[in-house]
């Protein structure tokens, strides 16, 4: 197991190198002059002198391979450079925005696991009942509706309609449309004060698709497990339904679901871009959108680096967790992986 | 397993080879460096890179030893005008910077207007005829030519840290903002000043045309060329003063000014360092509006108790936030204009100093003296009212000239061929054809793609086809559109939009159509150039206005070198009880804003 984990961690290095390098070179294949975009001229004419000065300031007048080598030399010292647009340290931008994205992601995952798994198990136990059919329809809808559409619908129903211009509900019942508020948290991710009013809508939007997928996956996996011989044996022994399902069935049903959770975490990174943009949540997603729009190369590369590392670690954790769910799986010499 | 490992290694090798090929092929953004020389980190002779030691040394010379600040020790007392959350300014992301010397965007300028006071203010008591009123300057005078400008700075004005506002506060700020390797796009404006061009090129340490005498409170600016509207120009954010001691304290980290507790001389000061989520301002206790001209109508303190600029990443989200009651004003997104006007009685349309137009490409098939009738026909065939109704929901009034209302010297209906008249268009086109001309190819209507202009050009193409002028749309990539236009790619008519930086006629006519301007994509008439140059030197407002109008008539009615389509206007929604004076440059007088 240990050697497997070490091998996977070492594989991270070429993965990061290739991903970042590709992105680096693709940037220079994009049409247009980045110096012009960075000069702030917009549609206005900008003099060659200014363009030269902008290029020199941002190192864009160096040959690409020189810029490439400089970039990696700095990155190995964990200096991710400065934003072209704001001149802020990318390390700082990453730190601030990553924290906000992680908080949002944690809550989205909590919602997905609690709701998705519960609904999936319930649907499997009550298969073909009315409640099963209703959850089937709802999960299909949740999976199909684009996150930005869902976001705006939730915004309308829970922030705009209860607001002072419409129903005028008490303030505590009005959720917020955007932003992060006072940014007050306990134990890193538990919202305090009014914080939760800013968190709920983006977390639910982000969790929607994953919840639907988990629910469907859990239902299918649970149905298979419920038909297994050992489940019949457990019932025959006189164990209650709850004990049979939760102790014997759930753990075995989790294996394929864990794979989906891993994939979902990766998908969540992409969906988070739309969610954060829709709700102006100051996370990695919002930063990525602004960086791409302004061709802010250091920020694009820095955020990609973070995403690649996080995604790889998540996959590793998912793979390792198989061993916990199924003791028959062993890693290392002679093992299956 | 061994076979899988080999495949993985092969894949890595292939990807690495691709990266190297991409590197070799992708270097088209810096043609000047094909010699492969590596740039150095040292300052080059053309001042391309910032030499931090030289920069700091220059600031120490120019900004002096700094003032010994002494504050009143009081908190700013707002006039009980409430707390205002602005959702309209940063509806599409945070500002890149709110440093006056580096800012290039109108949204950042809104904050700068609240934090800093300029030498002069533009007053719009009469929409059609704005006037320049001295603000931080007690008086503004120029010599007969309009080349040497003398600003007498008022006594007793202070920055929020207690430093006095002195002539050197301006000189320090301007030298800072014109330093090569540091300056932003608008640093080019310092070319107006004698020695500015040399400074920007790295050939001089400071601008020879600036003199700041703190003893006599006099700031003297000698321009490179006479320019009658310089008093309006210094209203722009780039010309704001800076507190010299605070600047010197920053040392080489001048970029850090933007994210620090910036100190200004305006009605408000920062409550906390700004973030990308919001910028919070409170009244500046060192500011007293009654020290300025009565014409500005200011109180001793701003009316608001607190002003928060909330950032949204999307204009629809900002509008939704307003609907949810989270702010006192907001933008109106395209497609929701009608709903906003019907739902919120306080929705207002603010005319902006901008024009949406098409320029005639200099080398195109529709250019030249032989094709005046063709261009006339094109202009008369375009149904501007239809465009306004169908595309912009009635929010962008049709243009009747190049220059919008709000520019001194403006006259309505200056363009003879900007009114839709299909019959006249057909007649002009027929007359052109009868003279032996013919269109060998459809008229190309060029525009920057994926920027929301598709519906506009489609309607224009239909309008032209309807009168017999064969036309087709010609989309070009947005990223390279204006670069390509400046290299002569304006074939045959090309879409352009322009907002004035300050309310002056020359900000349209000179900046867009003078033969020396980089924003000119093909118009060339020496008579026009002469008229505009003379107008720029003419101090008498009426005479200047007449000259500019003559030039505009030449451009639009004789040469038909441009086809104005619409005047830009913005729509904003307000909560009940909000008083929010706007002017035509979209600047808000924050000291006068209040919430009941």
Tab-separated table of N, CA, C and O in Angstrom, chain B residues 336-410:
chain	number	residue	atom	x	y	z
B	336	UNK	N	-33.235	43.185	-20.465
B	336	UNK	CA	-34.120	43.382	-19.293
B	336	UNK	C	-34.460	44.862	-19.117
B	336	UNK	O	-34.937	45.272	-18.060
B	337	UNK	N	-34.204	45.642	-20.153
B	337	UNK	CA	-34.420	47.094	-20.056
B	337	UNK	C	-35.901	47.398	-19.854
B	337	UNK	O	-36.277	48.172	-18.970
B	338	UNK	N	-36.721	46.749	-20.676
B	338	UNK	CA	-38.158	47.016	-20.590
B	338	UNK	C	-38.694	46.614	-19.217
B	338	UNK	O	-39.479	47.336	-18.602
B	339	UNK	N	-38.273	45.442	-18.752
B	339	UNK	CA	-38.726	44.950	-17.439
B	339	UNK	C	-38.283	45.898	-16.339
B	339	UNK	O	-39.045	46.184	-15.408
B	340	UNK	N	-37.073	46.428	-16.444
B	340	UNK	CA	-36.567	47.330	-15.408
B	340	UNK	C	-37.387	48.617	-15.369
B	340	UNK	O	-37.788	49.079	-14.303
B	341	UNK	N	-37.648	49.178	-16.539
B	341	UNK	CA	-38.426	50.423	-16.580
B	341	UNK	C	-39.833	50.211	-16.039
B	341	UNK	O	-40.399	51.104	-15.396
B	342	UNK	N	-40.399	49.033	-16.295
B	342	UNK	CA	-41.783	48.827	-15.831
B	342	UNK	C	-41.837	48.450	-14.354
B	342	UNK	O	-42.788	48.781	-13.657
B	343	UNK	N	-40.792	47.778	-13.844
B	343	UNK	CA	-40.832	47.325	-12.444
B	343	UNK	C	-40.323	48.381	-11.479
B	343	UNK	O	-40.740	48.414	-10.321
B	344	UNK	N	-39.388	49.195	-11.924
B	344	UNK	CA	-38.755	50.130	-11.004
B	344	UNK	C	-38.882	51.551	-11.553
B	344	UNK	O	-38.195	51.919	-12.499
B	345	UNK	N	-39.750	52.348	-10.968
B	345	UNK	CA	-39.996	53.688	-11.493
B	345	UNK	C	-38.771	54.588	-11.478
B	345	UNK	O	-38.709	55.578	-12.193
B	346	UNK	N	-37.777	54.216	-10.658
B	346	UNK	CA	-36.581	55.051	-10.578
B	346	UNK	C	-35.527	54.692	-11.620
B	346	UNK	O	-34.404	55.193	-11.554
B	347	UNK	N	-35.875	53.817	-12.533
B	347	UNK	CA	-34.903	53.474	-13.576
B	347	UNK	C	-34.616	54.716	-14.415
B	347	UNK	O	-35.511	55.469	-14.765
B	348	UNK	N	-33.351	54.915	-14.685
B	348	UNK	CA	-32.935	56.132	-15.377
B	348	UNK	C	-32.030	55.785	-16.534
B	348	UNK	O	-31.232	54.856	-16.457
B	349	UNK	N	-32.199	56.548	-17.611
B	349	UNK	CA	-31.279	56.390	-18.729
B	349	UNK	C	-30.273	57.537	-18.671
B	349	UNK	O	-30.646	58.704	-18.632
B	350	UNK	N	-29.011	57.182	-18.637
B	350	UNK	CA	-27.954	58.189	-18.549
B	350	UNK	C	-27.245	58.232	-19.891
B	350	UNK	O	-26.642	57.239	-20.320
B	351	UNK	N	-27.335	59.361	-20.544
B	351	UNK	CA	-26.613	59.503	-21.808
B	351	UNK	C	-25.132	59.516	-21.508
B	351	UNK	O	-24.684	60.155	-20.561
B	352	UNK	N	-24.395	58.796	-22.321
B	352	UNK	CA	-22.958	58.740	-22.107
B	352	UNK	C	-22.248	59.404	-23.271
B	352	UNK	O	-22.782	59.496	-24.372
B	353	UNK	N	-21.048	59.837	-23.012
B	353	UNK	CA	-20.306	60.540	-24.056
B	353	UNK	C	-19.621	59.529	-24.956
B	353	UNK	O	-18.401	59.379	-24.958
B	354	UNK	N	-20.444	58.819	-25.714
B	354	UNK	CA	-19.879	57.803	-26.594
B	354	UNK	C	-20.721	57.650	-27.840
B	354	UNK	O	-21.923	57.909	-27.815
B	355	UNK	N	-20.097	57.204	-28.894
B	355	UNK	CA	-20.778	57.048	-30.177
B	355	UNK	C	-20.446	55.694	-30.777
B	355	UNK	O	-19.296	55.248	-30.760
B	356	UNK	N	-21.475	55.070	-31.327
B	356	UNK	CA	-21.359	53.793	-32.041
B	356	UNK	C	-21.399	54.165	-33.515
B	356	UNK	O	-22.366	54.774	-33.964
B	357	UNK	N	-20.354	53.812	-34.247
B	357	UNK	CA	-20.330	54.268	-35.641
B	357	UNK	C	-19.577	53.282	-36.514
B	357	UNK	O	-18.976	52.321	-36.026
B	358	UNK	N	-19.634	53.552	-37.802
B	358	UNK	CA	-18.858	52.772	-38.766
B	358	UNK	C	-17.898	53.731	-39.468
B	358	UNK	O	-18.285	54.813	-39.913
B	359	UNK	N	-16.656	53.305	-39.547
B	359	UNK	CA	-15.678	54.109	-40.279
B	359	UNK	C	-15.520	53.531	-41.673
B	359	UNK	O	-15.710	52.340	-41.886
B	360	UNK	N	-15.157	54.417	-42.602
B	360	UNK	CA	-14.919	53.983	-43.979
B	360	UNK	C	-13.443	53.614	-44.108
B	360	UNK	O	-12.565	54.405	-43.767
B	361	UNK	N	-13.183	52.431	-44.577
B	361	UNK	CA	-11.803	51.990	-44.753
B	361	UNK	C	-11.110	52.797	-45.849
B	361	UNK	O	-11.663	52.965	-46.933
B	362	UNK	N	-9.930	53.286	-45.534
B	362	UNK	CA	-9.232	54.169	-46.469
B	362	UNK	C	-8.936	53.542	-47.817
B	362	UNK	O	-8.979	54.198	-48.851
B	363	UNK	N	-8.624	52.243	-47.813
B	363	UNK	CA	-8.274	51.573	-49.070
B	363	UNK	C	-9.417	50.739	-49.620
B	363	UNK	O	-9.208	49.896	-50.486
B	364	UNK	N	-10.583	50.952	-49.106
B	364	UNK	CA	-11.686	50.067	-49.498
B	364	UNK	C	-12.363	50.540	-50.772
B	364	UNK	O	-12.132	51.655	-51.260
B	365	UNK	N	-13.225	49.693	-51.296
B	365	UNK	CA	-13.919	49.969	-52.557
B	365	UNK	C	-14.949	51.077	-52.429
B	365	UNK	O	-15.424	51.608	-53.431
B	366	UNK	N	-15.310	51.434	-51.191
B	366	UNK	CA	-16.324	52.483	-51.027
B	366	UNK	C	-15.687	53.826	-50.680
B	366	UNK	O	-16.384	54.821	-50.508
B	367	UNK	N	-14.354	53.844	-50.575
B	367	UNK	CA	-13.655	55.093	-50.227
B	367	UNK	C	-13.399	55.924	-51.481
B	367	UNK	O	-13.651	55.479	-52.599
B	368	UNK	N	-12.895	57.110	-51.253
B	368	UNK	CA	-12.483	57.940	-52.401
B	368	UNK	C	-13.533	58.943	-52.818
B	368	UNK	O	-14.728	58.800	-52.544
B	369	UNK	N	-13.078	59.974	-53.550
B	369	UNK	CA	-13.960	61.066	-53.966
B	369	UNK	C	-15.032	60.590	-54.930
B	369	UNK	O	-16.116	61.169	-54.992
B	370	UNK	N	-14.758	59.561	-55.701
B	370	UNK	CA	-15.722	59.068	-56.690
B	370	UNK	C	-16.904	58.350	-56.065
B	370	UNK	O	-17.894	58.089	-56.742
B	371	UNK	N	-16.767	58.010	-54.789
B	371	UNK	CA	-17.795	57.169	-54.172
B	371	UNK	C	-18.578	57.871	-53.076
B	371	UNK	O	-19.197	57.221	-52.224
B	372	UNK	N	-18.560	59.205	-53.105
B	372	UNK	CA	-19.289	59.950	-52.059
B	372	UNK	C	-20.771	59.596	-52.093
B	372	UNK	O	-21.401	59.379	-51.053
B	373	UNK	N	-21.342	59.534	-53.315
B	373	UNK	CA	-22.771	59.219	-53.425
B	373	UNK	C	-23.068	57.824	-52.885
B	373	UNK	O	-24.122	57.599	-52.277
B	374	UNK	N	-22.164	56.890	-53.112
B	374	UNK	CA	-22.365	55.532	-52.598
B	374	UNK	C	-22.405	55.556	-51.067
B	374	UNK	O	-23.275	54.947	-50.444
B	375	UNK	N	-21.469	56.285	-50.477
B	375	UNK	CA	-21.425	56.364	-49.009
B	375	UNK	C	-22.659	57.084	-48.463
B	375	UNK	O	-23.209	56.728	-47.426
B	376	UNK	N	-23.072	58.102	-49.190
B	376	UNK	CA	-24.299	58.808	-48.786
B	376	UNK	C	-25.469	57.837	-48.798
B	376	UNK	O	-26.283	57.803	-47.857
B	377	UNK	N	-25.559	57.042	-49.864
B	377	UNK	CA	-26.648	56.063	-49.980
B	377	UNK	C	-26.592	55.069	-48.822
B	377	UNK	O	-27.618	54.707	-48.238
B	378	UNK	N	-25.399	54.597	-48.491
B	378	UNK	CA	-25.248	53.641	-47.389
B	378	UNK	C	-25.763	54.264	-46.094
B	378	UNK	O	-26.535	53.656	-45.348
B	379	UNK	N	-25.341	55.505	-45.837
B	379	UNK	CA	-25.745	56.141	-44.577
B	379	UNK	C	-27.246	56.357	-44.507
B	379	UNK	O	-27.874	56.110	-43.471
B	380	UNK	N	-27.845	56.770	-45.612
B	380	UNK	CA	-29.282	57.044	-45.605
B	380	UNK	C	-30.107	55.765	-45.603
B	380	UNK	O	-31.273	55.774	-45.219
B	381	UNK	N	-29.517	54.670	-46.043
B	381	UNK	CA	-30.264	53.402	-46.090
B	381	UNK	C	-30.390	52.758	-44.719
B	381	UNK	O	-31.231	51.880	-44.517
B	382	UNK	N	-29.543	53.174	-43.780
B	382	UNK	CA	-29.533	52.509	-42.464
B	382	UNK	C	-30.658	53.076	-41.601
B	382	UNK	O	-30.743	54.276	-41.362
B	383	UNK	N	-31.500	52.176	-41.117
B	383	UNK	CA	-32.622	52.571	-40.282
B	383	UNK	C	-32.189	52.541	-38.815
B	383	UNK	O	-32.277	51.510	-38.139
B	384	UNK	N	-31.729	53.660	-38.329
B	384	UNK	CA	-31.189	53.735	-36.980
B	384	UNK	C	-32.272	53.540	-35.913
B	384	UNK	O	-32.001	52.966	-34.844
B	385	UNK	N	-33.471	54.011	-36.205
B	385	UNK	CA	-34.555	53.820	-35.231
B	385	UNK	C	-34.868	52.341	-35.082
B	385	UNK	O	-35.134	51.849	-33.979
B	386	UNK	N	-34.855	51.621	-36.208
B	386	UNK	CA	-35.118	50.185	-36.161
B	386	UNK	C	-34.052	49.481	-35.312
B	386	UNK	O	-34.349	48.621	-34.486
B	387	UNK	N	-32.810	49.846	-35.498
B	387	UNK	CA	-31.726	49.261	-34.724
B	387	UNK	C	-31.949	49.508	-33.234
B	387	UNK	O	-31.818	48.606	-32.409
B	388	UNK	N	-32.302	50.738	-32.915
B	388	UNK	CA	-32.504	51.086	-31.503
B	388	UNK	C	-33.639	50.259	-30.901
B	388	UNK	O	-33.506	49.712	-29.807
B	389	UNK	N	-34.732	50.130	-31.634
B	389	UNK	CA	-35.900	49.415	-31.102
B	389	UNK	C	-35.645	47.912	-31.010
B	389	UNK	O	-35.901	47.287	-29.987
B	390	UNK	N	-35.138	47.369	-32.101
B	390	UNK	CA	-35.045	45.909	-32.208
B	390	UNK	C	-33.860	45.349	-31.411
B	390	UNK	O	-33.968	44.354	-30.724
B	391	UNK	N	-32.730	46.000	-31.539
B	391	UNK	CA	-31.516	45.446	-30.919
B	391	UNK	C	-31.347	45.948	-29.487
B	391	UNK	O	-30.980	45.193	-28.597
B	392	UNK	N	-31.602	47.236	-29.267
B	392	UNK	CA	-31.260	47.840	-27.978
B	392	UNK	C	-32.466	48.198	-27.128
B	392	UNK	O	-32.324	48.926	-26.142
B	393	UNK	N	-33.636	47.715	-27.492
B	393	UNK	CA	-34.865	47.974	-26.727
B	393	UNK	C	-35.095	49.460	-26.490
B	393	UNK	O	-35.576	49.869	-25.436
B	394	UNK	N	-34.704	50.282	-27.461
B	394	UNK	CA	-34.932	51.715	-27.322
B	394	UNK	C	-33.955	52.410	-26.390
B	394	UNK	O	-34.207	53.528	-25.948
B	395	UNK	N	-32.844	51.766	-26.069
B	395	UNK	CA	-31.951	52.335	-25.058
B	395	UNK	C	-30.756	53.087	-25.623
B	395	UNK	O	-30.014	53.716	-24.878
B	396	UNK	N	-30.527	53.015	-26.917
B	396	UNK	CA	-29.369	53.698	-27.512
B	396	UNK	C	-29.884	54.648	-28.595
B	396	UNK	O	-30.115	54.246	-29.727
B	397	UNK	N	-30.070	55.908	-28.257
B	397	UNK	CA	-30.676	56.842	-29.203
B	397	UNK	C	-29.869	56.956	-30.494
B	397	UNK	O	-28.635	56.947	-30.451
B	398	UNK	N	-30.564	57.082	-31.640
B	398	UNK	CA	-29.857	57.255	-32.911
B	398	UNK	C	-28.979	58.498	-32.888
B	398	UNK	O	-29.347	59.530	-32.310
B	399	UNK	N	-27.821	58.389	-33.506
B	399	UNK	CA	-26.881	59.513	-33.549
B	399	UNK	C	-27.237	60.438	-34.696
B	399	UNK	O	-27.608	59.979	-35.779
B	400	UNK	N	-27.081	61.737	-34.435
B	400	UNK	CA	-27.297	62.707	-35.518
B	400	UNK	C	-25.995	63.425	-35.839
B	400	UNK	O	-25.985	64.455	-36.501
B	401	UNK	N	-24.905	62.882	-35.349
B	401	UNK	CA	-23.575	63.434	-35.602
B	401	UNK	C	-22.552	62.522	-34.954
B	401	UNK	O	-22.911	61.531	-34.311
B	402	UNK	N	-21.302	62.852	-35.100
B	402	UNK	CA	-20.260	62.044	-34.473
B	402	UNK	C	-20.184	62.313	-32.982
B	402	UNK	O	-19.842	61.470	-32.184
B	403	UNK	N	-20.482	63.576	-32.628
B	403	UNK	CA	-20.249	64.015	-31.264
B	403	UNK	C	-21.580	64.030	-30.513
B	403	UNK	O	-22.563	64.552	-31.007
B	404	UNK	N	-21.658	63.403	-29.327
B	404	UNK	CA	-22.936	63.364	-28.615
B	404	UNK	C	-23.202	64.642	-27.809
B	404	UNK	O	-22.295	65.451	-27.561
B	405	UNK	N	-24.431	64.767	-27.373
B	405	UNK	CA	-24.814	65.884	-26.506
B	405	UNK	C	-24.017	65.786	-25.211
B	405	UNK	O	-23.832	64.696	-24.673
B	406	UNK	N	-23.568	66.943	-24.726
B	406	UNK	CA	-22.757	66.950	-23.520
B	406	UNK	C	-21.341	67.379	-23.816
B	406	UNK	O	-20.570	67.661	-22.884
B	407	UNK	N	-20.993	67.435	-25.079
B	407	UNK	CA	-19.673	67.934	-25.478
B	407	UNK	C	-19.818	69.425	-25.757
B	407	UNK	O	-20.699	69.827	-26.524
B	408	UNK	N	-19.005	70.278	-25.155
B	408	UNK	CA	-19.087	71.714	-25.451
B	408	UNK	C	-18.949	71.960	-26.940
B	408	UNK	O	-18.050	71.428	-27.578
B	409	UNK	N	-19.892	72.732	-27.498
B	409	UNK	CA	-19.866	73.000	-28.933
B	409	UNK	C	-20.810	72.109	-29.712
B	409	UNK	O	-21.033	72.298	-30.902
B	410	UNK	N	-21.388	71.121	-29.034
B	410	UNK	CA	-22.300	70.176	-29.694
B	410	UNK	C	-23.492	70.908	-30.298
B	410	UNK	O	-24.023	71.849	-29.717
